[in-house]
Short mmCIF file of C-alpha atoms in Angstrom, two decimals:
data_model
loop_
_atom_site.label_atom_id
_atom_site.label_comp_id
_atom_site.label_asym_id
_atom_site.label_seq_id
_atom_site.Cartn_x
_atom_site.Cartn_y
_atom_site.Cartn_z
CA MET A 1 0.00 0.00 0.00
CA PRO A 2 1.57 3.32 -1.02
CA LEU A 3 2.22 5.88 1.66
CA PRO A 4 0.03 9.01 1.68
CA PHE A 5 3.21 11.16 1.67
CA LYS A 6 5.46 12.52 -1.01
CA GLU A 7 8.67 10.49 -0.76
CA HIS A 8 12.14 11.75 -1.49
CA PRO A 9 13.36 10.11 -4.71
CA LEU A 10 16.47 8.79 -2.92
CA ARG A 11 14.72 7.40 0.16
CA HIS A 12 14.87 3.78 -0.94
CA ALA A 13 18.35 4.18 -2.42
CA VAL A 14 19.89 5.46 0.82
CA THR A 15 18.14 2.72 2.80
CA THR A 16 19.45 0.07 0.43
CA GLU A 17 22.95 1.52 0.79
CA LEU A 18 22.90 0.57 4.48
CA HIS A 19 22.78 -3.08 3.41
CA ALA A 20 25.16 -2.82 0.44
CA ARG A 21 28.08 -4.35 2.39
CA THR A 22 26.27 -7.51 3.46
CA PHE A 23 27.77 -10.74 4.77
CA GLU A 24 26.55 -14.28 4.87
CA PRO A 25 26.74 -16.61 7.86
CA ILE A 26 29.40 -19.29 7.41
CA LYS A 27 29.46 -22.58 9.26
CA ALA A 28 32.92 -24.02 9.89
CA PRO A 29 34.60 -25.86 8.33
CA ALA A 30 34.48 -24.06 5.01
CA ARG A 31 36.76 -22.74 2.30
CA VAL A 32 36.54 -19.46 0.41
CA SER A 33 38.06 -18.12 -2.79
CA HIS A 34 38.02 -14.36 -3.17
CA LEU A 35 38.84 -12.33 -6.30
CA ALA A 36 39.01 -8.55 -6.72
CA PHE A 37 39.21 -6.97 -10.17
CA ILE A 38 39.98 -3.30 -10.68
CA CYS A 39 37.81 -2.09 -13.54
CA GLY A 40 37.37 1.66 -13.09
CA GLU A 41 34.23 3.59 -12.25
CA ARG A 42 32.61 2.92 -15.65
CA GLY A 43 33.00 -0.84 -15.77
CA SER A 44 29.63 -1.76 -14.25
CA GLY A 45 28.06 -2.89 -17.54
CA ARG A 46 30.82 -5.36 -18.33
CA ASN A 47 30.89 -6.62 -14.76
CA THR A 48 27.19 -7.30 -14.50
CA GLY A 49 27.25 -8.99 -17.91
CA HIS A 50 30.08 -11.22 -16.75
CA LEU A 51 28.16 -12.07 -13.57
CA ILE A 52 25.05 -13.00 -15.55
CA LYS A 53 27.09 -15.38 -17.73
CA LEU A 54 28.22 -17.23 -14.59
CA LEU A 55 24.67 -17.46 -13.26
CA GLU A 56 23.48 -18.82 -16.60
CA PHE A 57 26.26 -21.41 -16.66
CA PHE A 58 25.18 -22.85 -13.31
CA GLY A 59 21.48 -22.43 -14.05
CA ALA A 60 20.99 -19.95 -11.20
CA PRO A 61 18.17 -17.37 -11.35
CA VAL A 62 19.16 -14.26 -13.30
CA PRO A 63 17.89 -11.00 -11.73
CA GLU A 64 16.22 -8.33 -13.82
CA SER A 65 18.76 -5.80 -12.59
CA VAL A 66 21.91 -5.98 -10.50
CA ASP A 67 22.60 -3.33 -7.89
CA GLN A 68 25.66 -3.05 -5.66
CA TYR A 69 25.73 -6.73 -4.67
CA HIS A 70 24.22 -10.07 -5.58
CA VAL A 71 24.10 -13.40 -3.76
CA ALA A 72 23.45 -16.71 -5.53
CA ASP A 73 23.64 -20.47 -4.98
CA LEU A 74 25.77 -22.17 -7.65
CA GLY A 75 25.03 -25.70 -6.53
CA GLY A 76 27.06 -26.27 -3.40
CA ILE A 77 28.96 -23.00 -3.80
CA ARG A 78 27.70 -19.67 -2.52
CA LEU A 79 28.52 -16.65 -4.64
CA HIS A 80 28.68 -13.16 -3.20
CA TRP A 81 29.29 -10.50 -5.88
CA GLU A 82 29.90 -6.93 -4.78
CA ARG A 83 30.61 -3.76 -6.70
CA HIS A 84 32.82 -1.09 -5.17
CA THR A 85 33.79 2.32 -6.53
CA GLU A 86 36.56 1.14 -8.86
CA PHE A 87 36.72 -2.61 -8.33
CA VAL A 88 34.43 -5.60 -8.03
CA THR A 89 34.80 -8.68 -5.85
CA TYR A 90 33.70 -12.29 -6.27
CA THR A 91 33.53 -14.41 -3.13
CA PHE A 92 32.95 -18.16 -3.58
CA THR A 93 32.22 -20.11 -0.39
CA GLU A 94 32.13 -23.91 -0.18
CA PRO A 95 31.01 -25.23 3.21
CA GLY A 96 32.02 -28.64 4.46
CA PRO A 97 35.15 -30.56 5.46
CA TYR A 98 38.30 -30.56 3.35
CA ARG A 99 41.55 -32.52 3.27
CA HIS A 100 43.95 -29.60 2.78
CA PRO A 101 43.17 -25.93 3.47
CA PHE A 102 44.62 -24.56 0.26
CA ASP A 103 44.90 -27.41 -2.26
CA ASN A 104 42.28 -27.47 -5.03
CA PRO A 105 40.71 -24.11 -4.10
CA VAL A 106 37.03 -23.39 -4.63
CA ILE A 107 37.85 -21.30 -7.70
CA GLU A 108 38.73 -24.49 -9.60
CA ARG A 109 35.03 -25.47 -9.64
CA LEU A 110 34.30 -22.56 -11.97
CA PRO A 111 34.44 -22.71 -15.79
CA PRO A 112 37.96 -21.81 -17.00
CA GLN A 113 36.62 -19.88 -20.01
CA TRP A 114 34.57 -17.68 -17.69
CA LEU A 115 37.58 -16.98 -15.50
CA ALA A 116 39.73 -16.14 -18.53
CA ALA A 117 37.15 -13.62 -19.76
CA SER A 118 36.96 -11.72 -16.47
CA PRO A 119 36.81 -7.95 -17.13
CA GLY A 120 39.34 -5.67 -15.51
CA GLU A 121 42.65 -6.58 -13.92
CA LEU A 122 43.11 -8.85 -10.94
CA VAL A 123 44.34 -6.94 -7.91
CA SER A 124 43.66 -9.50 -5.18
CA ALA A 125 43.19 -13.28 -5.12
CA VAL A 126 42.89 -15.06 -1.78
CA SER A 127 42.25 -18.60 -0.61
CA VAL A 128 40.69 -18.75 2.86
CA ALA A 129 40.22 -21.83 5.00
CA LEU A 130 37.93 -21.67 8.05
CA GLU A 131 38.51 -24.41 10.63
CA SER A 132 36.12 -25.36 13.41
CA LYS A 133 37.11 -25.66 17.04
CA ASP A 134 36.54 -29.41 16.83
CA MET A 135 39.43 -29.79 14.37
CA PRO A 136 42.88 -30.45 15.82
CA GLU A 137 44.93 -27.34 16.44
CA ARG A 138 47.88 -26.94 14.12
CA SER A 139 51.40 -26.88 15.45
CA PRO A 140 53.88 -24.14 14.50
CA ALA A 141 55.56 -26.61 12.14
CA GLU A 142 52.26 -27.34 10.36
CA LEU A 143 51.53 -23.64 10.03
CA ALA A 144 54.99 -23.04 8.61
CA GLU A 145 54.40 -25.80 6.06
CA LEU A 146 51.04 -24.34 5.00
CA PHE A 147 52.61 -20.92 4.37
CA GLY A 148 55.74 -22.11 2.59
CA HIS A 149 57.96 -21.42 5.62
CA ASN A 150 57.44 -17.68 5.22
CA ILE A 151 57.18 -15.36 8.20
CA ILE A 152 53.66 -15.80 9.60
CA ILE A 153 51.47 -12.99 10.85
CA GLY A 154 48.70 -13.94 13.23
CA SER A 155 46.46 -12.90 16.08
CA GLU A 156 43.40 -13.77 18.02
CA VAL A 157 40.38 -11.96 16.60
CA VAL A 158 36.87 -11.03 17.72
CA GLY A 159 38.01 -10.80 21.31
CA GLY A 160 39.62 -14.25 21.30
CA LEU A 161 36.68 -16.15 19.75
CA GLY A 162 38.66 -16.71 16.58
CA ARG A 163 42.21 -16.91 15.26
CA ALA A 164 43.77 -15.78 11.98
CA TRP A 165 47.09 -16.57 10.31
CA SER A 166 48.62 -15.44 7.04
CA ASP A 167 51.90 -14.49 5.42
CA LEU A 168 50.24 -11.98 3.05
CA ARG A 169 52.28 -13.34 0.15
CA ILE A 170 51.30 -14.65 -3.26
CA HIS A 171 52.07 -18.37 -3.46
CA THR A 172 52.95 -20.52 -6.45
CA ASP A 173 49.28 -21.13 -7.26
CA GLY A 174 48.77 -17.35 -7.64
CA TYR A 175 46.73 -16.91 -4.46
CA ALA A 176 47.42 -15.42 -1.05
CA ARG A 177 46.55 -17.66 1.89
CA ILE A 178 44.61 -16.93 5.07
CA LEU A 179 43.82 -19.55 7.71
CA LEU A 180 41.00 -18.85 10.17
CA ARG A 181 39.89 -20.84 13.18
CA ASN A 182 36.51 -20.61 14.87
CA GLU A 183 36.96 -20.91 18.63
CA GLY A 184 33.42 -20.03 19.61
CA LEU A 185 31.91 -17.75 16.99
CA THR A 186 28.37 -18.04 15.81
CA ASP A 187 27.86 -18.61 12.10
CA ALA A 188 26.96 -14.92 11.68
CA GLN A 189 30.08 -13.82 13.56
CA ALA A 190 32.17 -16.18 11.47
CA GLY A 191 30.68 -14.70 8.31
CA ARG A 192 31.50 -11.17 9.46
CA MET A 193 35.03 -12.21 10.40
CA VAL A 194 35.66 -13.76 6.96
CA LYS A 195 34.28 -10.70 5.20
CA ARG A 196 36.43 -8.30 7.22
CA VAL A 197 39.56 -10.31 6.58
CA LEU A 198 38.83 -10.45 2.86
CA GLU A 199 38.10 -6.71 2.71
CA LEU A 200 41.26 -6.06 4.66
CA ASN A 201 43.29 -7.87 2.02
CA ALA A 202 41.52 -6.17 -0.91
CA TYR A 203 41.74 -2.67 0.53
CA ARG A 204 45.39 -2.96 1.51
CA SER A 205 46.14 -3.93 -2.12
CA MET A 206 44.17 -0.95 -3.39
CA THR A 207 45.99 1.28 -0.91
CA LEU A 208 49.40 0.29 -2.23
CA LEU A 209 48.50 0.88 -5.90
CA ALA A 210 49.43 4.54 -5.41
CA LEU A 211 52.98 3.85 -4.17
CA PRO A 212 54.58 2.95 -7.57
CA VAL A 213 52.83 5.97 -9.05
CA ALA A 214 54.24 8.19 -6.30
CA ARG A 215 57.77 6.87 -6.85
CA LYS A 216 57.55 7.48 -10.60
CA VAL A 217 56.04 10.93 -10.22
CA SER A 218 58.64 11.86 -7.62
CA ARG A 219 61.39 11.64 -10.25
CA THR A 220 59.35 13.84 -12.58
CA LEU A 221 58.82 16.36 -9.81
CA ASP A 222 62.56 16.40 -9.04
CA THR A 223 63.23 17.46 -12.63
CA ALA A 224 60.44 20.04 -12.53
CA ASP A 225 61.78 21.43 -9.23
CA ARG A 226 65.27 21.90 -10.70
CA ARG A 227 63.87 23.57 -13.82
CA LEU A 228 61.72 25.86 -11.71
CA ALA A 229 64.69 26.84 -9.53
CA ALA A 230 66.80 27.52 -12.64
CA LEU A 231 64.09 29.74 -14.12
CA ALA A 232 63.78 31.63 -10.83
CA THR A 233 67.55 32.22 -10.85
CA VAL A 234 67.45 33.52 -14.42
CA MET A 235 64.60 35.83 -13.46
CA THR A 236 66.66 37.36 -10.64
CA GLU A 237 69.71 37.86 -12.86
CA GLN A 238 67.97 38.94 -16.06
CA PRO A 239 67.24 42.60 -15.17
CA SER A 240 70.98 43.29 -14.71
CA GLN A 241 71.91 41.54 -17.94
CA ALA A 242 69.33 42.76 -20.43
CA PRO A 243 67.01 45.73 -20.72
CA PRO A 244 63.37 45.10 -19.85
CA GLY A 245 60.98 44.02 -22.53
CA GLN A 246 63.58 42.03 -24.47
CA PRO A 247 62.74 38.61 -26.03
CA VAL A 248 64.41 36.80 -23.07
CA GLU A 249 61.36 37.62 -20.93
CA SER A 250 59.03 36.18 -23.54
CA ARG A 251 61.14 33.03 -23.59
CA LEU A 252 61.07 32.77 -19.80
CA LEU A 253 57.32 33.25 -19.77
CA ALA A 254 56.85 30.50 -22.38
CA GLU A 255 59.07 28.10 -20.40
CA LEU A 256 57.27 28.88 -17.15
CA THR A 257 53.81 28.38 -18.55
CA GLY A 258 54.92 25.14 -20.20
CA LEU A 259 56.41 23.87 -16.94
CA ALA A 260 53.27 24.85 -15.00
CA ALA A 261 51.17 22.94 -17.54
CA GLU A 262 53.37 19.84 -17.10
CA ILE A 263 53.00 19.99 -13.31
CA GLU A 264 49.23 20.37 -13.58
CA SER A 265 49.11 17.44 -16.02
CA VAL A 266 50.98 15.21 -13.56
CA ALA A 267 48.68 16.31 -10.74
CA ALA A 268 45.60 15.58 -12.83
CA GLN A 269 46.84 12.05 -13.50
CA THR A 270 47.74 11.24 -9.89
CA THR A 271 45.44 13.20 -7.57
CA PHE A 272 42.63 10.65 -7.77
CA ARG A 273 45.00 7.75 -7.10
CA PHE A 274 46.54 9.47 -4.08
CA GLU A 275 43.19 10.49 -2.61
CA ALA A 276 41.82 6.98 -3.19
CA SER A 277 44.85 5.54 -1.41
CA LYS A 278 44.13 7.62 1.68
CA ALA A 279 40.48 6.57 1.62
CA TYR A 280 41.37 2.88 1.30
CA TYR A 281 43.90 3.21 4.10
CA ARG A 282 41.19 4.56 6.40
CA VAL A 283 39.05 1.52 5.56
CA VAL A 284 41.99 -0.79 6.30
CA LYS A 285 42.45 0.76 9.73
CA GLN A 286 38.73 0.51 10.37
CA ARG A 287 38.69 -3.20 9.49
CA LEU A 288 41.70 -3.82 11.72
CA GLU A 289 39.89 -2.19 14.62
CA GLN A 290 36.77 -4.24 13.94
CA LEU A 291 38.77 -7.48 14.16
CA ARG A 292 39.51 -6.73 17.84
CA GLN A 293 42.86 -8.48 17.79
CA ARG A 294 44.82 -10.02 20.60
CA ARG A 295 48.44 -11.05 20.37
CA ILE A 296 49.46 -14.63 19.79
CA ILE A 297 52.80 -15.04 21.55
CA GLY A 298 55.66 -15.03 19.06
CA LEU A 299 53.64 -13.60 16.13
CA GLN A 300 53.27 -10.12 14.78
CA THR A 301 49.64 -8.96 14.64
CA PHE A 302 48.00 -7.87 11.41
CA THR A 303 47.82 -4.31 12.71
CA GLU A 304 51.53 -4.17 13.51
CA PHE A 305 52.50 -5.67 10.15
CA LEU A 306 50.23 -3.49 8.01
CA ASP A 307 50.95 -0.29 9.92
CA ALA A 308 54.66 -0.83 9.40
CA ARG A 309 54.13 -1.18 5.61
CA LEU A 310 51.09 0.88 4.74
CA ALA A 311 51.70 3.96 6.90
CA PRO A 312 55.03 4.88 5.19
CA ALA A 313 53.51 4.18 1.76
CA VAL A 314 50.53 6.44 2.39
CA ALA A 315 52.83 9.09 3.88
CA THR A 316 54.93 8.94 0.71
CA CYS A 317 51.85 9.45 -1.45
CA GLU A 318 50.70 12.36 0.71
CA SER A 319 54.18 13.90 0.51
CA VAL A 320 54.28 13.63 -3.28
CA GLY A 321 50.77 15.06 -3.54
CA SER A 322 51.74 17.96 -1.29
CA ARG A 323 54.88 18.53 -3.35
CA GLN A 324 52.81 18.64 -6.53
CA ARG A 325 50.59 21.33 -5.06
CA ASP A 326 53.61 23.29 -3.82
CA LEU A 327 55.33 23.19 -7.22
CA ALA A 328 52.12 24.26 -8.95
CA GLU A 329 51.77 27.21 -6.56
CA ARG A 330 55.43 28.22 -7.01
CA ALA A 331 55.12 28.03 -10.78
CA ALA A 332 51.97 30.14 -10.63
CA ARG A 333 53.70 32.76 -8.43
CA LEU A 334 56.73 32.97 -10.73
CA THR A 335 54.48 33.23 -13.75
CA ALA A 336 52.55 36.06 -12.10
CA LEU A 337 55.80 37.86 -11.20
CA LEU A 338 57.14 37.54 -14.72
CA ARG A 339 53.86 38.74 -16.20
CA ALA A 340 54.00 41.74 -13.85
CA ARG A 341 57.55 42.46 -15.00
CA VAL A 342 56.53 42.24 -18.63
CA GLU A 343 53.60 44.58 -17.96
CA VAL A 344 55.90 47.08 -16.21
CA SER A 345 58.29 46.90 -19.15
CA LEU A 346 55.47 47.50 -21.58
CA GLN A 347 54.26 50.45 -19.52
CA ALA A 348 57.79 51.91 -19.55
CA GLN A 349 57.95 51.45 -23.31
CA ASN A 350 54.56 53.08 -23.71
CA ARG A 351 55.66 55.98 -21.51
CA ASN A 352 58.80 56.48 -23.59
CA LEU A 353 56.73 56.31 -26.74
CA LEU A 354 54.30 58.94 -25.42
CA GLU A 355 57.19 61.20 -24.40
CA SER A 356 58.67 60.83 -27.88
CA MET A 357 55.32 61.62 -29.45
CA ASP A 358 54.99 64.65 -27.18
CA ARG A 359 58.42 65.93 -28.25
CA ARG A 360 57.50 65.41 -31.88
CA ALA A 361 54.21 67.26 -31.39
CA LYS A 362 56.04 70.23 -29.85
CA LEU A 363 58.52 70.22 -32.71
CA GLN A 364 55.71 70.07 -35.21
CA LEU A 365 54.04 72.99 -33.43
CA ARG A 366 57.19 75.06 -33.69
CA LEU A 367 57.56 74.17 -37.34
CA GLN A 368 53.93 75.04 -37.87
CA GLU A 369 54.41 78.45 -36.26
CA THR A 370 57.44 79.01 -38.47
CA VAL A 371 55.46 78.02 -41.50
CA GLU A 372 52.66 80.38 -40.44
CA GLY A 373 55.11 83.29 -40.39
CA LEU A 374 56.43 82.37 -43.79
CA SER A 375 52.85 82.04 -45.04
CA VAL A 376 52.03 85.57 -43.86
CA ILE A 377 55.08 86.92 -45.66
CA ALA A 378 54.22 84.97 -48.83
CA ILE A 379 50.57 86.07 -48.78
CA GLY A 380 51.62 89.67 -48.07
CA TYR A 381 54.13 89.56 -50.92
CA TYR A 382 51.59 88.33 -53.45
CA GLY A 383 48.88 90.64 -52.05
CA VAL A 384 51.10 93.73 -52.37
CA GLY A 385 51.99 92.56 -55.89
CA LEU A 386 48.35 92.47 -56.88
CA VAL A 387 47.80 95.95 -55.45
CA GLY A 388 50.86 97.12 -57.40
CA TYR A 389 49.44 95.77 -60.65
CA LEU A 390 46.20 97.60 -59.96
CA LEU A 391 47.93 100.95 -59.20
CA LYS A 392 50.26 100.67 -62.17
CA GLY A 393 47.29 100.10 -64.45
CA LEU A 394 45.57 103.20 -63.12
CA GLU A 395 48.80 105.19 -63.43
CA SER A 396 49.20 104.15 -67.07
CA GLN A 397 45.76 105.54 -67.82
CA GLY A 398 46.90 109.00 -66.78
CA LEU A 399 45.34 109.02 -63.36
CA PRO A 400 47.26 110.89 -60.66
CA VAL A 401 48.40 107.73 -58.87
CA ASN A 402 51.90 106.94 -57.60
CA ALA A 403 52.07 103.14 -57.86
CA THR A 404 55.26 102.81 -55.82
CA LEU A 405 53.92 104.92 -52.95
CA GLY A 406 50.63 103.02 -53.02
CA MET A 407 52.39 99.65 -52.80
CA GLY A 408 54.38 100.89 -49.81
CA ILE A 409 51.24 102.06 -48.05
CA ALA A 410 49.33 98.82 -48.87
CA MET A 411 52.11 96.50 -47.68
CA PRO A 412 51.46 96.70 -43.86
CA ILE A 413 47.71 96.62 -44.43
CA VAL A 414 47.93 93.45 -46.57
CA VAL A 415 50.38 91.71 -44.20
CA LEU A 416 48.27 92.47 -41.11
CA SER A 417 45.12 91.32 -42.91
CA ALA A 418 46.82 88.02 -43.88
CA TRP A 419 48.06 87.53 -40.30
CA PHE A 420 44.57 88.12 -38.80
CA PHE A 421 42.99 85.86 -41.40
CA LEU A 422 45.35 82.94 -40.63
CA LYS A 423 44.85 83.39 -36.89
CA ARG A 424 41.07 83.33 -37.33
CA VAL A 425 41.22 80.16 -39.45
CA LYS A 426 43.53 78.48 -36.92
CA LYS A 427 41.22 79.41 -34.04
CA ARG A 428 38.18 77.93 -35.79
CA LEU A 429 40.10 74.74 -36.56
CA MET A 430 41.22 74.40 -32.94
CA GLN A 431 37.67 74.99 -31.66
CA GLY A 432 36.31 72.36 -34.08
CA HIS A 433 38.97 69.85 -32.91
CA GLY A 434 38.08 70.54 -29.29
CA GLU A 435 34.43 69.74 -29.96
#
């Protein structure tokens, strides 16, 4: 019956998310094979398709849609499929007694062609054996034999109700090995313990994926740091060696922007991996706390072993990430300083250009005034000449006119008239320019 309320569209999704990391009760003895494939955030379609092929092979019911996890019975084998952010896990559990904890693992019951077609890349493969308290306890020699005489890590878990041993190495069959013993756990507690141990192994692998990247990037950052220091040195020496605004500054600016782009490119390729590593490391520490370990005399606990290895690796990734950000900020500051220098140089050039133009304008004004004086003289000369022609014509007709005296009298009048006329024209032109 639908509720008489308007529901939030994500109400069911967030409720389902609470149960996304489910576990199944496990009754000891039992064996488990666990696979984790890194496939990226966009590999869900391939992964669900691969899961459906396995269900069809065993004749198990195929769901209409697959969410974050799926549980199925494959005929004596329980499958627990789970999708994480960038990897998926397959957990195959086979309950019942066994002759050897790690020989003929559960994974061998699956079709080889299906295993070969698994999407993504395998990042974790583990064989787990869960012993019951009724089974004889194994001696240190037997444990050493099971783990190839490697150094064994072990502890009591769940407050002493269980025990766990491993060497956290990949053996000749391609799988890591974990031996668990139920000393008083319920089936549900045993299921939670197995799930936490498996997640611990998967997440510690995902945590360490960033370490090779950090080591590789560190060499690149060393080179970038030296180049940045060299450019900074050139910037401090350049003003005393070359005048501002020269092509050397353009070259420095091009090198700086190119170097800044390289640093940003490296950061873009690694930031997600480094941040994911820190997130996975937090999950590892959480799972270690949830195991509630107690020391087994003579053995290093899982917490001690993983802290000694993972903490420095994560610190290295954080250091490289911090160095990337620092180099990017330094490159940005140097670029800004150089741009400011170039702008100051351009402003100085513009100021010099304006001063030069001002000097030229003053010179042109002086020339113009000189030309104006010459123009007055020229106009006066031609004006007096015209008056002379007029007076000479009148004199030739017998009129009582002295042409020479008339030209002398007309000369100052004509020159002053020309001077006033030019001044009036110049004033009108200046007023029109001002408007």
